[in-house]
Amino acid sequence: MKTLIYSDRVDFTRELLEAAALIGEAVVVVVNNESNAQQIAGMGSEVIHYRNEDVAIADTLVMAKVITEAAKQSEAEVILLGSDRRGKELAGRVSAMLGAGCLTDVNGISIEDGEIICQRNAFGGATVAKQTILTQYKVIAIAAKTFIGNFISGQGTIKELQFSAVPSVKVLSCTEKPKDTVDIGSADVIIAIGQGVEDQNRVADVEAIAAALGGVAACSKPVATDRKWFSEDRIIGLSGASCKPSLAILFGISGQVQFSVGIRDAKKVITINTDDQADMVRMSDYFLVADADETIQALKTALR
Amino acid sequence: MNYVVAMKQIPDLQQLRIKNKKPVVEGTPVTFGAIDKNALEAAVQLKEANGGEVIVVSVGNEELEDSIKEAMAGGGDRAILVADDDTAELQSFDNAAIIAELIKNIDDAQLIFFAEGSGDNYSGQVGSIVASLLGYPQVGFVTEVEVQGDKAKVTRALESADEVVEIALPAVLIVAAGLNTPRIPAVTAVLKAGKKPKEVKTLDELDYRPQAAKIKTIENLAPDTDRKQQPIKSVDDIVAILREDGLLRR
């Protein structure tokens, strides 16, 4: 099956090319971006570069038309998009225009008996669904980092095409967000606390432990929303971030599914809890049955 | 001008149980997703500033007639519902097609609100599909809206930037989680919620024929955990693990 790839990001496009390699021949759509077209062709890809300086990539209505047209013209039946915000917004619209089945936030792809099997979280991550698209056209938006996006180079081609469209939105401004905010979703080490921690002074202690280990401090939802010990961008789980650290140390967290979905992809988990029957223990590599507050203090001292 | 908010009835995930690795949906109380409530609040705030009416549309099972009160207490003026147990079988496209049909029959519906994702499946498709079916422009991941005559000035929050765009009405706006704090309804609002007008239809009455399934679910199970679950005895053991992982400064 031929695939058509679109993301406005070069790094994401590289990941999608890796996904496409499982499926078949690929063609990449670039819109109004000479630099992206050159870089992607430099990965050995076939690129169609659509140009119309009146149209912004912020224009989902027009972009969906461009991608739909490109799929039809290049006879691609699988449309791979990045499942970032732009990609997710496009996915539904492109699928409606092609009469396609659509899956977003796909975090695993395999081919079984010629069928593309997509994996994604369901019920807020309580379950993992394996699904396949039954329609002729298939729209699949793939989550970032599902594929590594290894560096590839080659001599691709660029086909330049003008397109006509009436813009449906006008971009008034675009402001880059400051980058200094803590992103627990991309942290390599996470030190998190739950309701089993009793003293608010432990917040400074876990911050110190996190700093010593080059990581970040985080928490379960009630610690941020009810106790307000942390801002809500430190919440792990269904209501917060999905984290993939190489190490997570969890103090006083019982491990309800609403929390554990956010830490399931950690490489190594150490749990400290007074209850050896806590759900979190089953989901840990190491567990210490001990008081959370005391252990935090002792660990902080040990790392000095 | 009127505002439409499309809300999805979902099982309350905080109460969802897993049995033999399978989710037990039956018997789990239903609610609306948190982001749906943000979408409702956004519409209600615009109505309070500019006048008009907030109409909630929703497709769900027969409990919807009761559970919609939550949205009416939250500021909806009236509801148009498809409450039918057979809707459980519908896929995203069918739900979107039904919602688009309901919206077509609402007078002066200028801004149509959706959440960036439902609480249960979070696939975030329905708003975009409805926009396509209605032929309306759209903006997703909306964090701010200002109505300016027959246009709206809308902020879209991307991962790394905030983009402000001008969009002609009617339009579909798909709101980002947390763009506002949904109001906690006063007791009087809760009491009045049940008396607000609602139009309730069944699938038969709609005469909508679902499309052939576009997606096949092969399995949907709680994931296996294959952790070591090895007991350790002290903080010294934690330090030893950290050292082994090369995380300690030398």
PDB file of C-alpha atoms in Angstrom, chain A residues 58-61 83-86 88-90 92-93 95-97 99-105 115 117 120-135 168-177 188-189 211-213 221 238-239 247 249 256-258 263-270 272 281-289 295 298-299 302-303, chain B residues 11 13-16 18 21-23 25 93 116-117 119-126 128-129 131-133 135-141 143 148 153 156-168 174 176-177 211-236 238-239 241-242 244-245 247-249:
ATOM      1  CA  ALA A  58      -2.882  27.088  10.337  1.00  0.00           C
ATOM      2  CA  ASP A  59      -5.798  26.794   7.909  1.00  0.00           C
ATOM      3  CA  THR A  60      -7.115  23.322   8.717  1.00  0.00           C
ATOM      4  CA  LEU A  61      -9.937  23.464   6.167  1.00  0.00           C
ATOM      5  CA  SER A  83      -0.458  13.010  16.256  1.00  0.00           C
ATOM      6  CA  ASP A  84       0.579  16.410  17.529  1.00  0.00           C
ATOM      7  CA  ARG A  85      -2.005  19.185  17.788  1.00  0.00           C
ATOM      8  CA  ARG A  86      -1.917  20.157  14.123  1.00  0.00           C
ATOM      9  CA  LYS A  88      -4.839  15.521  15.286  1.00  0.00           C
ATOM     10  CA  GLU A  89      -6.932  18.432  14.110  1.00  0.00           C
ATOM     11  CA  LEU A  90      -6.295  17.516  10.486  1.00  0.00           C
ATOM     12  CA  GLY A  92     -10.673  13.997  11.476  1.00  0.00           C
ATOM     13  CA  ARG A  93     -11.197  16.459   8.651  1.00  0.00           C
ATOM     14  CA  SER A  95     -10.866  11.272   7.159  1.00  0.00           C
ATOM     15  CA  ALA A  96     -14.275  12.862   6.596  1.00  0.00           C
ATOM     16  CA  MET A  97     -13.251  14.051   3.134  1.00  0.00           C
ATOM     17  CA  GLY A  99     -14.645   8.596   3.821  1.00  0.00           C
ATOM     18  CA  ALA A 100     -11.794   6.999   5.715  1.00  0.00           C
ATOM     19  CA  GLY A 101     -11.590   5.302   9.066  1.00  0.00           C
ATOM     20  CA  CYS A 102      -9.287   7.260  11.334  1.00  0.00           C
ATOM     21  CA  LEU A 103      -7.175   6.441  14.380  1.00  0.00           C
ATOM     22  CA  THR A 104      -5.266   9.063  16.353  1.00  0.00           C
ATOM     23  CA  ASP A 105      -2.636   8.885  19.121  1.00  0.00           C
ATOM     24  CA  GLU A 115      -3.426  -5.646   7.755  1.00  0.00           C
ATOM     25  CA  ILE A 117      -2.695  -3.161  13.253  1.00  0.00           C
ATOM     26  CA  ARG A 120      -3.655   3.048  21.153  1.00  0.00           C
ATOM     27  CA  ASN A 121      -4.769   3.752  24.695  1.00  0.00           C
ATOM     28  CA  ALA A 122      -8.489   3.684  25.484  1.00  0.00           C
ATOM     29  CA  PHE A 123     -10.593   4.565  28.526  1.00  0.00           C
ATOM     30  CA  GLY A 124      -8.079   7.160  29.552  1.00  0.00           C
ATOM     31  CA  GLY A 125      -5.298   4.596  29.363  1.00  0.00           C
ATOM     32  CA  ALA A 126      -6.943   1.953  31.557  1.00  0.00           C
ATOM     33  CA  THR A 127      -6.843  -0.308  28.510  1.00  0.00           C
ATOM     34  CA  VAL A 128      -4.782  -0.694  25.359  1.00  0.00           C
ATOM     35  CA  ALA A 129      -6.771  -1.274  22.180  1.00  0.00           C
ATOM     36  CA  LYS A 130      -5.568  -3.018  19.053  1.00  0.00           C
ATOM     37  CA  GLN A 131      -7.532  -1.761  16.080  1.00  0.00           C
ATOM     38  CA  THR A 132      -7.519  -1.915  12.319  1.00  0.00           C
ATOM     39  CA  ILE A 133      -9.113   0.361   9.743  1.00  0.00           C
ATOM     40  CA  LEU A 134     -11.554  -1.310   7.352  1.00  0.00           C
ATOM     41  CA  THR A 135     -12.038   1.424   4.735  1.00  0.00           C
ATOM     42  CA  SER A 168     -10.651  30.148   5.648  1.00  0.00           C
ATOM     43  CA  VAL A 169      -8.631  31.715   8.448  1.00  0.00           C
ATOM     44  CA  LYS A 170      -6.207  34.603   8.706  1.00  0.00           C
ATOM     45  CA  VAL A 171      -3.211  34.315  11.026  1.00  0.00           C
ATOM     46  CA  LEU A 172      -2.915  37.481  13.119  1.00  0.00           C
ATOM     47  CA  SER A 173       0.078  36.474  15.222  1.00  0.00           C
ATOM     48  CA  CYS A 174       2.123  33.508  16.364  1.00  0.00           C
ATOM     49  CA  THR A 175       4.020  33.699  19.648  1.00  0.00           C
ATOM     50  CA  GLU A 176       6.569  31.084  20.660  1.00  0.00           C
ATOM     51  CA  LYS A 177       5.952  29.778  24.172  1.00  0.00           C
ATOM     52  CA  ASP A 188      14.454  11.211  32.360  1.00  0.00           C
ATOM     53  CA  VAL A 189      14.155  10.869  36.148  1.00  0.00           C
ATOM     54  CA  ALA A 211      17.805  18.066  41.468  1.00  0.00           C
ATOM     55  CA  ALA A 212      20.527  15.755  42.786  1.00  0.00           C
ATOM     56  CA  LEU A 213      19.538  13.087  40.262  1.00  0.00           C
ATOM     57  CA  LYS A 221      -3.536  14.420  41.031  1.00  0.00           C
ATOM     58  CA  LEU A 238      -5.003  10.585  33.205  1.00  0.00           C
ATOM     59  CA  SER A 239      -5.463  14.217  34.235  1.00  0.00           C
ATOM     60  CA  LEU A 247      13.684   5.907  36.440  1.00  0.00           C
ATOM     61  CA  ILE A 249      10.754   6.843  42.405  1.00  0.00           C
ATOM     62  CA  GLN A 256      -4.949   3.656  40.890  1.00  0.00           C
ATOM     63  CA  VAL A 257      -5.196   3.252  37.149  1.00  0.00           C
ATOM     64  CA  GLN A 258      -5.843   6.996  36.729  1.00  0.00           C
ATOM     65  CA  ILE A 263       3.985   6.116  34.493  1.00  0.00           C
ATOM     66  CA  ARG A 264       3.432   2.782  32.753  1.00  0.00           C
ATOM     67  CA  ASP A 265       6.159   3.453  30.207  1.00  0.00           C
ATOM     68  CA  ALA A 266       8.865   4.148  32.788  1.00  0.00           C
ATOM     69  CA  LYS A 267      11.858   1.881  32.320  1.00  0.00           C
ATOM     70  CA  LYS A 268      12.392   1.317  36.049  1.00  0.00           C
ATOM     71  CA  VAL A 269       9.991   2.014  38.914  1.00  0.00           C
ATOM     72  CA  ILE A 270      10.820   2.092  42.629  1.00  0.00           C
ATOM     73  CA  ILE A 272       7.883   3.331  48.650  1.00  0.00           C
ATOM     74  CA  VAL A 281       3.703  -2.436  44.157  1.00  0.00           C
ATOM     75  CA  ARG A 282       2.568  -4.766  41.378  1.00  0.00           C
ATOM     76  CA  MET A 283       3.633  -2.180  38.853  1.00  0.00           C
ATOM     77  CA  SER A 284       7.088  -1.641  40.327  1.00  0.00           C
ATOM     78  CA  ASP A 285      10.501  -3.188  39.780  1.00  0.00           C
ATOM     79  CA  TYR A 286      11.521  -2.520  43.387  1.00  0.00           C
ATOM     80  CA  PHE A 287       9.400  -1.778  46.414  1.00  0.00           C
ATOM     81  CA  LEU A 288      10.261  -0.665  49.908  1.00  0.00           C
ATOM     82  CA  VAL A 289       7.648  -1.067  52.617  1.00  0.00           C
ATOM     83  CA  THR A 295      12.209   7.634  53.516  1.00  0.00           C
ATOM     84  CA  ALA A 298      16.633   9.695  54.589  1.00  0.00           C
ATOM     85  CA  LEU A 299      17.156   9.601  50.824  1.00  0.00           C
ATOM     86  CA  ALA A 302      22.001  10.055  51.648  1.00  0.00           C
ATOM     87  CA  LEU A 303      22.334  12.028  48.413  1.00  0.00           C
TER      88      LEU A 303
ATOM     89  CA  PRO B  11     -18.440   6.230  31.620  1.00  0.00           C
ATOM     90  CA  LEU B  13     -13.356   6.844  34.369  1.00  0.00           C
ATOM     91  CA  GLN B  14     -12.648   7.478  38.031  1.00  0.00           C
ATOM     92  CA  GLN B  15     -15.129   4.692  38.745  1.00  0.00           C
ATOM     93  CA  LEU B  16     -14.351   2.347  35.859  1.00  0.00           C
ATOM     94  CA  ILE B  18     -11.193  -3.639  35.296  1.00  0.00           C
ATOM     95  CA  LYS B  21      -8.192  -7.337  32.120  1.00  0.00           C
ATOM     96  CA  LYS B  22     -11.442  -6.101  30.554  1.00  0.00           C
ATOM     97  CA  PRO B  23     -13.082  -2.764  31.291  1.00  0.00           C
ATOM     98  CA  VAL B  25     -18.513  -0.365  31.294  1.00  0.00           C
ATOM     99  CA  PHE B  93     -18.162   9.103  11.987  1.00  0.00           C
ATOM    100  CA  GLU B 116     -10.219  18.526  22.093  1.00  0.00           C
ATOM    101  CA  GLY B 117     -10.981  14.944  23.040  1.00  0.00           C
ATOM    102  CA  GLY B 119     -12.843  11.669  28.330  1.00  0.00           C
ATOM    103  CA  ASP B 120     -12.978   8.017  27.321  1.00  0.00           C
ATOM    104  CA  ASN B 121     -11.468   7.656  23.879  1.00  0.00           C
ATOM    105  CA  TYR B 122      -9.781  11.018  23.401  1.00  0.00           C
ATOM    106  CA  SER B 123      -9.442  10.511  19.670  1.00  0.00           C
ATOM    107  CA  GLY B 124     -10.451  14.107  18.990  1.00  0.00           C
ATOM    108  CA  GLN B 125     -12.016  13.438  15.605  1.00  0.00           C
ATOM    109  CA  VAL B 126     -15.672  14.310  15.925  1.00  0.00           C
ATOM    110  CA  SER B 128     -13.174  18.057  12.768  1.00  0.00           C
ATOM    111  CA  ILE B 129     -15.532  15.628  11.037  1.00  0.00           C
ATOM    112  CA  ALA B 131     -16.717  20.882  10.582  1.00  0.00           C
ATOM    113  CA  SER B 132     -16.025  19.050   7.342  1.00  0.00           C
ATOM    114  CA  LEU B 133     -19.605  17.790   6.966  1.00  0.00           C
ATOM    115  CA  GLY B 135     -18.309  22.857   5.350  1.00  0.00           C
ATOM    116  CA  TYR B 136     -17.351  25.230   8.178  1.00  0.00           C
ATOM    117  CA  PRO B 137     -13.849  26.480   8.934  1.00  0.00           C
ATOM    118  CA  GLN B 138     -12.381  25.321  12.213  1.00  0.00           C
ATOM    119  CA  VAL B 139      -9.784  26.071  14.843  1.00  0.00           C
ATOM    120  CA  GLY B 140      -8.579  23.413  17.278  1.00  0.00           C
ATOM    121  CA  PHE B 141      -6.950  23.549  20.727  1.00  0.00           C
ATOM    122  CA  THR B 143      -7.666  28.761  24.549  1.00  0.00           C
ATOM    123  CA  GLN B 148     -16.104  40.433  16.613  1.00  0.00           C
ATOM    124  CA  LYS B 153     -10.574  36.128  17.013  1.00  0.00           C
ATOM    125  CA  ARG B 156      -4.941  28.130  19.123  1.00  0.00           C
ATOM    126  CA  ALA B 157      -2.426  26.698  21.601  1.00  0.00           C
ATOM    127  CA  LEU B 158       0.091  24.552  19.768  1.00  0.00           C
ATOM    128  CA  GLU B 159       2.760  22.599  21.657  1.00  0.00           C
ATOM    129  CA  SER B 160       5.383  25.293  21.181  1.00  0.00           C
ATOM    130  CA  ALA B 161       3.460  28.426  20.186  1.00  0.00           C
ATOM    131  CA  ASP B 162       0.213  30.342  20.564  1.00  0.00           C
ATOM    132  CA  GLU B 163      -1.338  31.187  17.236  1.00  0.00           C
ATOM    133  CA  VAL B 164      -4.007  33.891  16.978  1.00  0.00           C
ATOM    134  CA  VAL B 165      -6.288  33.595  13.962  1.00  0.00           C
ATOM    135  CA  GLU B 166      -9.327  35.361  12.613  1.00  0.00           C
ATOM    136  CA  ILE B 167     -12.105  33.058  11.447  1.00  0.00           C
ATOM    137  CA  ALA B 168     -15.383  33.849   9.704  1.00  0.00           C
ATOM    138  CA  ILE B 174     -12.452  22.687  19.377  1.00  0.00           C
ATOM    139  CA  ALA B 176      -8.184  22.841  24.691  1.00  0.00           C
ATOM    140  CA  ALA B 177      -8.342  21.264  28.143  1.00  0.00           C
ATOM    141  CA  GLN B 211     -22.358   3.592   7.794  1.00  0.00           C
ATOM    142  CA  ALA B 212     -20.555   0.276   7.655  1.00  0.00           C
ATOM    143  CA  ALA B 213     -17.993   0.087  10.478  1.00  0.00           C
ATOM    144  CA  LYS B 214     -14.793   1.884   9.562  1.00  0.00           C
ATOM    145  CA  ILE B 215     -12.757   0.562  12.484  1.00  0.00           C
ATOM    146  CA  LYS B 216     -12.457  -2.963  13.846  1.00  0.00           C
ATOM    147  CA  THR B 217     -11.341  -3.409  17.435  1.00  0.00           C
ATOM    148  CA  ILE B 218      -9.353  -6.608  17.713  1.00  0.00           C
ATOM    149  CA  GLU B 219      -8.870  -6.392  21.456  1.00  0.00           C
ATOM    150  CA  ASN B 220      -9.141  -3.813  24.228  1.00  0.00           C
ATOM    151  CA  LEU B 221      -7.498  -5.042  27.404  1.00  0.00           C
ATOM    152  CA  ALA B 222      -5.717  -3.719  30.462  1.00  0.00           C
ATOM    153  CA  PRO B 223      -2.010  -3.984  29.683  1.00  0.00           C
ATOM    154  CA  ASP B 224       0.193  -6.662  31.225  1.00  0.00           C
ATOM    155  CA  THR B 225       2.635  -5.599  33.848  1.00  0.00           C
ATOM    156  CA  ASP B 226       5.866  -7.526  33.819  1.00  0.00           C
ATOM    157  CA  ARG B 227       7.692  -5.691  36.583  1.00  0.00           C
ATOM    158  CA  LYS B 228      10.127  -7.510  38.857  1.00  0.00           C
ATOM    159  CA  GLN B 229       8.320  -6.533  42.089  1.00  0.00           C
ATOM    160  CA  GLN B 230      11.497  -7.144  44.054  1.00  0.00           C
ATOM    161  CA  PRO B 231      11.391  -6.100  47.711  1.00  0.00           C
ATOM    162  CA  ILE B 232      14.193  -3.908  48.996  1.00  0.00           C
ATOM    163  CA  LYS B 233      14.989  -3.184  52.633  1.00  0.00           C
ATOM    164  CA  SER B 234      16.312   0.307  53.051  1.00  0.00           C
ATOM    165  CA  VAL B 235      17.301   3.646  51.598  1.00  0.00           C
ATOM    166  CA  ASP B 236      20.768   2.162  51.081  1.00  0.00           C
ATOM    167  CA  ILE B 238      17.700   2.723  46.677  1.00  0.00           C
ATOM    168  CA  VAL B 239      21.085   4.442  46.631  1.00  0.00           C
ATOM    169  CA  ILE B 241      20.157   1.162  42.428  1.00  0.00           C
ATOM    170  CA  LEU B 242      20.843   4.825  41.656  1.00  0.00           C
ATOM    171  CA  GLU B 244      24.105   1.132  39.337  1.00  0.00           C
ATOM    172  CA  ASP B 245      22.142   3.360  36.957  1.00  0.00           C
ATOM    173  CA  LEU B 247      22.706   8.635  38.447  1.00  0.00           C
ATOM    174  CA  LEU B 248      24.942   9.561  41.369  1.00  0.00           C
ATOM    175  CA  ARG B 249      27.559  12.251  41.130  1.00  0.00           C
TER     176      ARG B 249
END
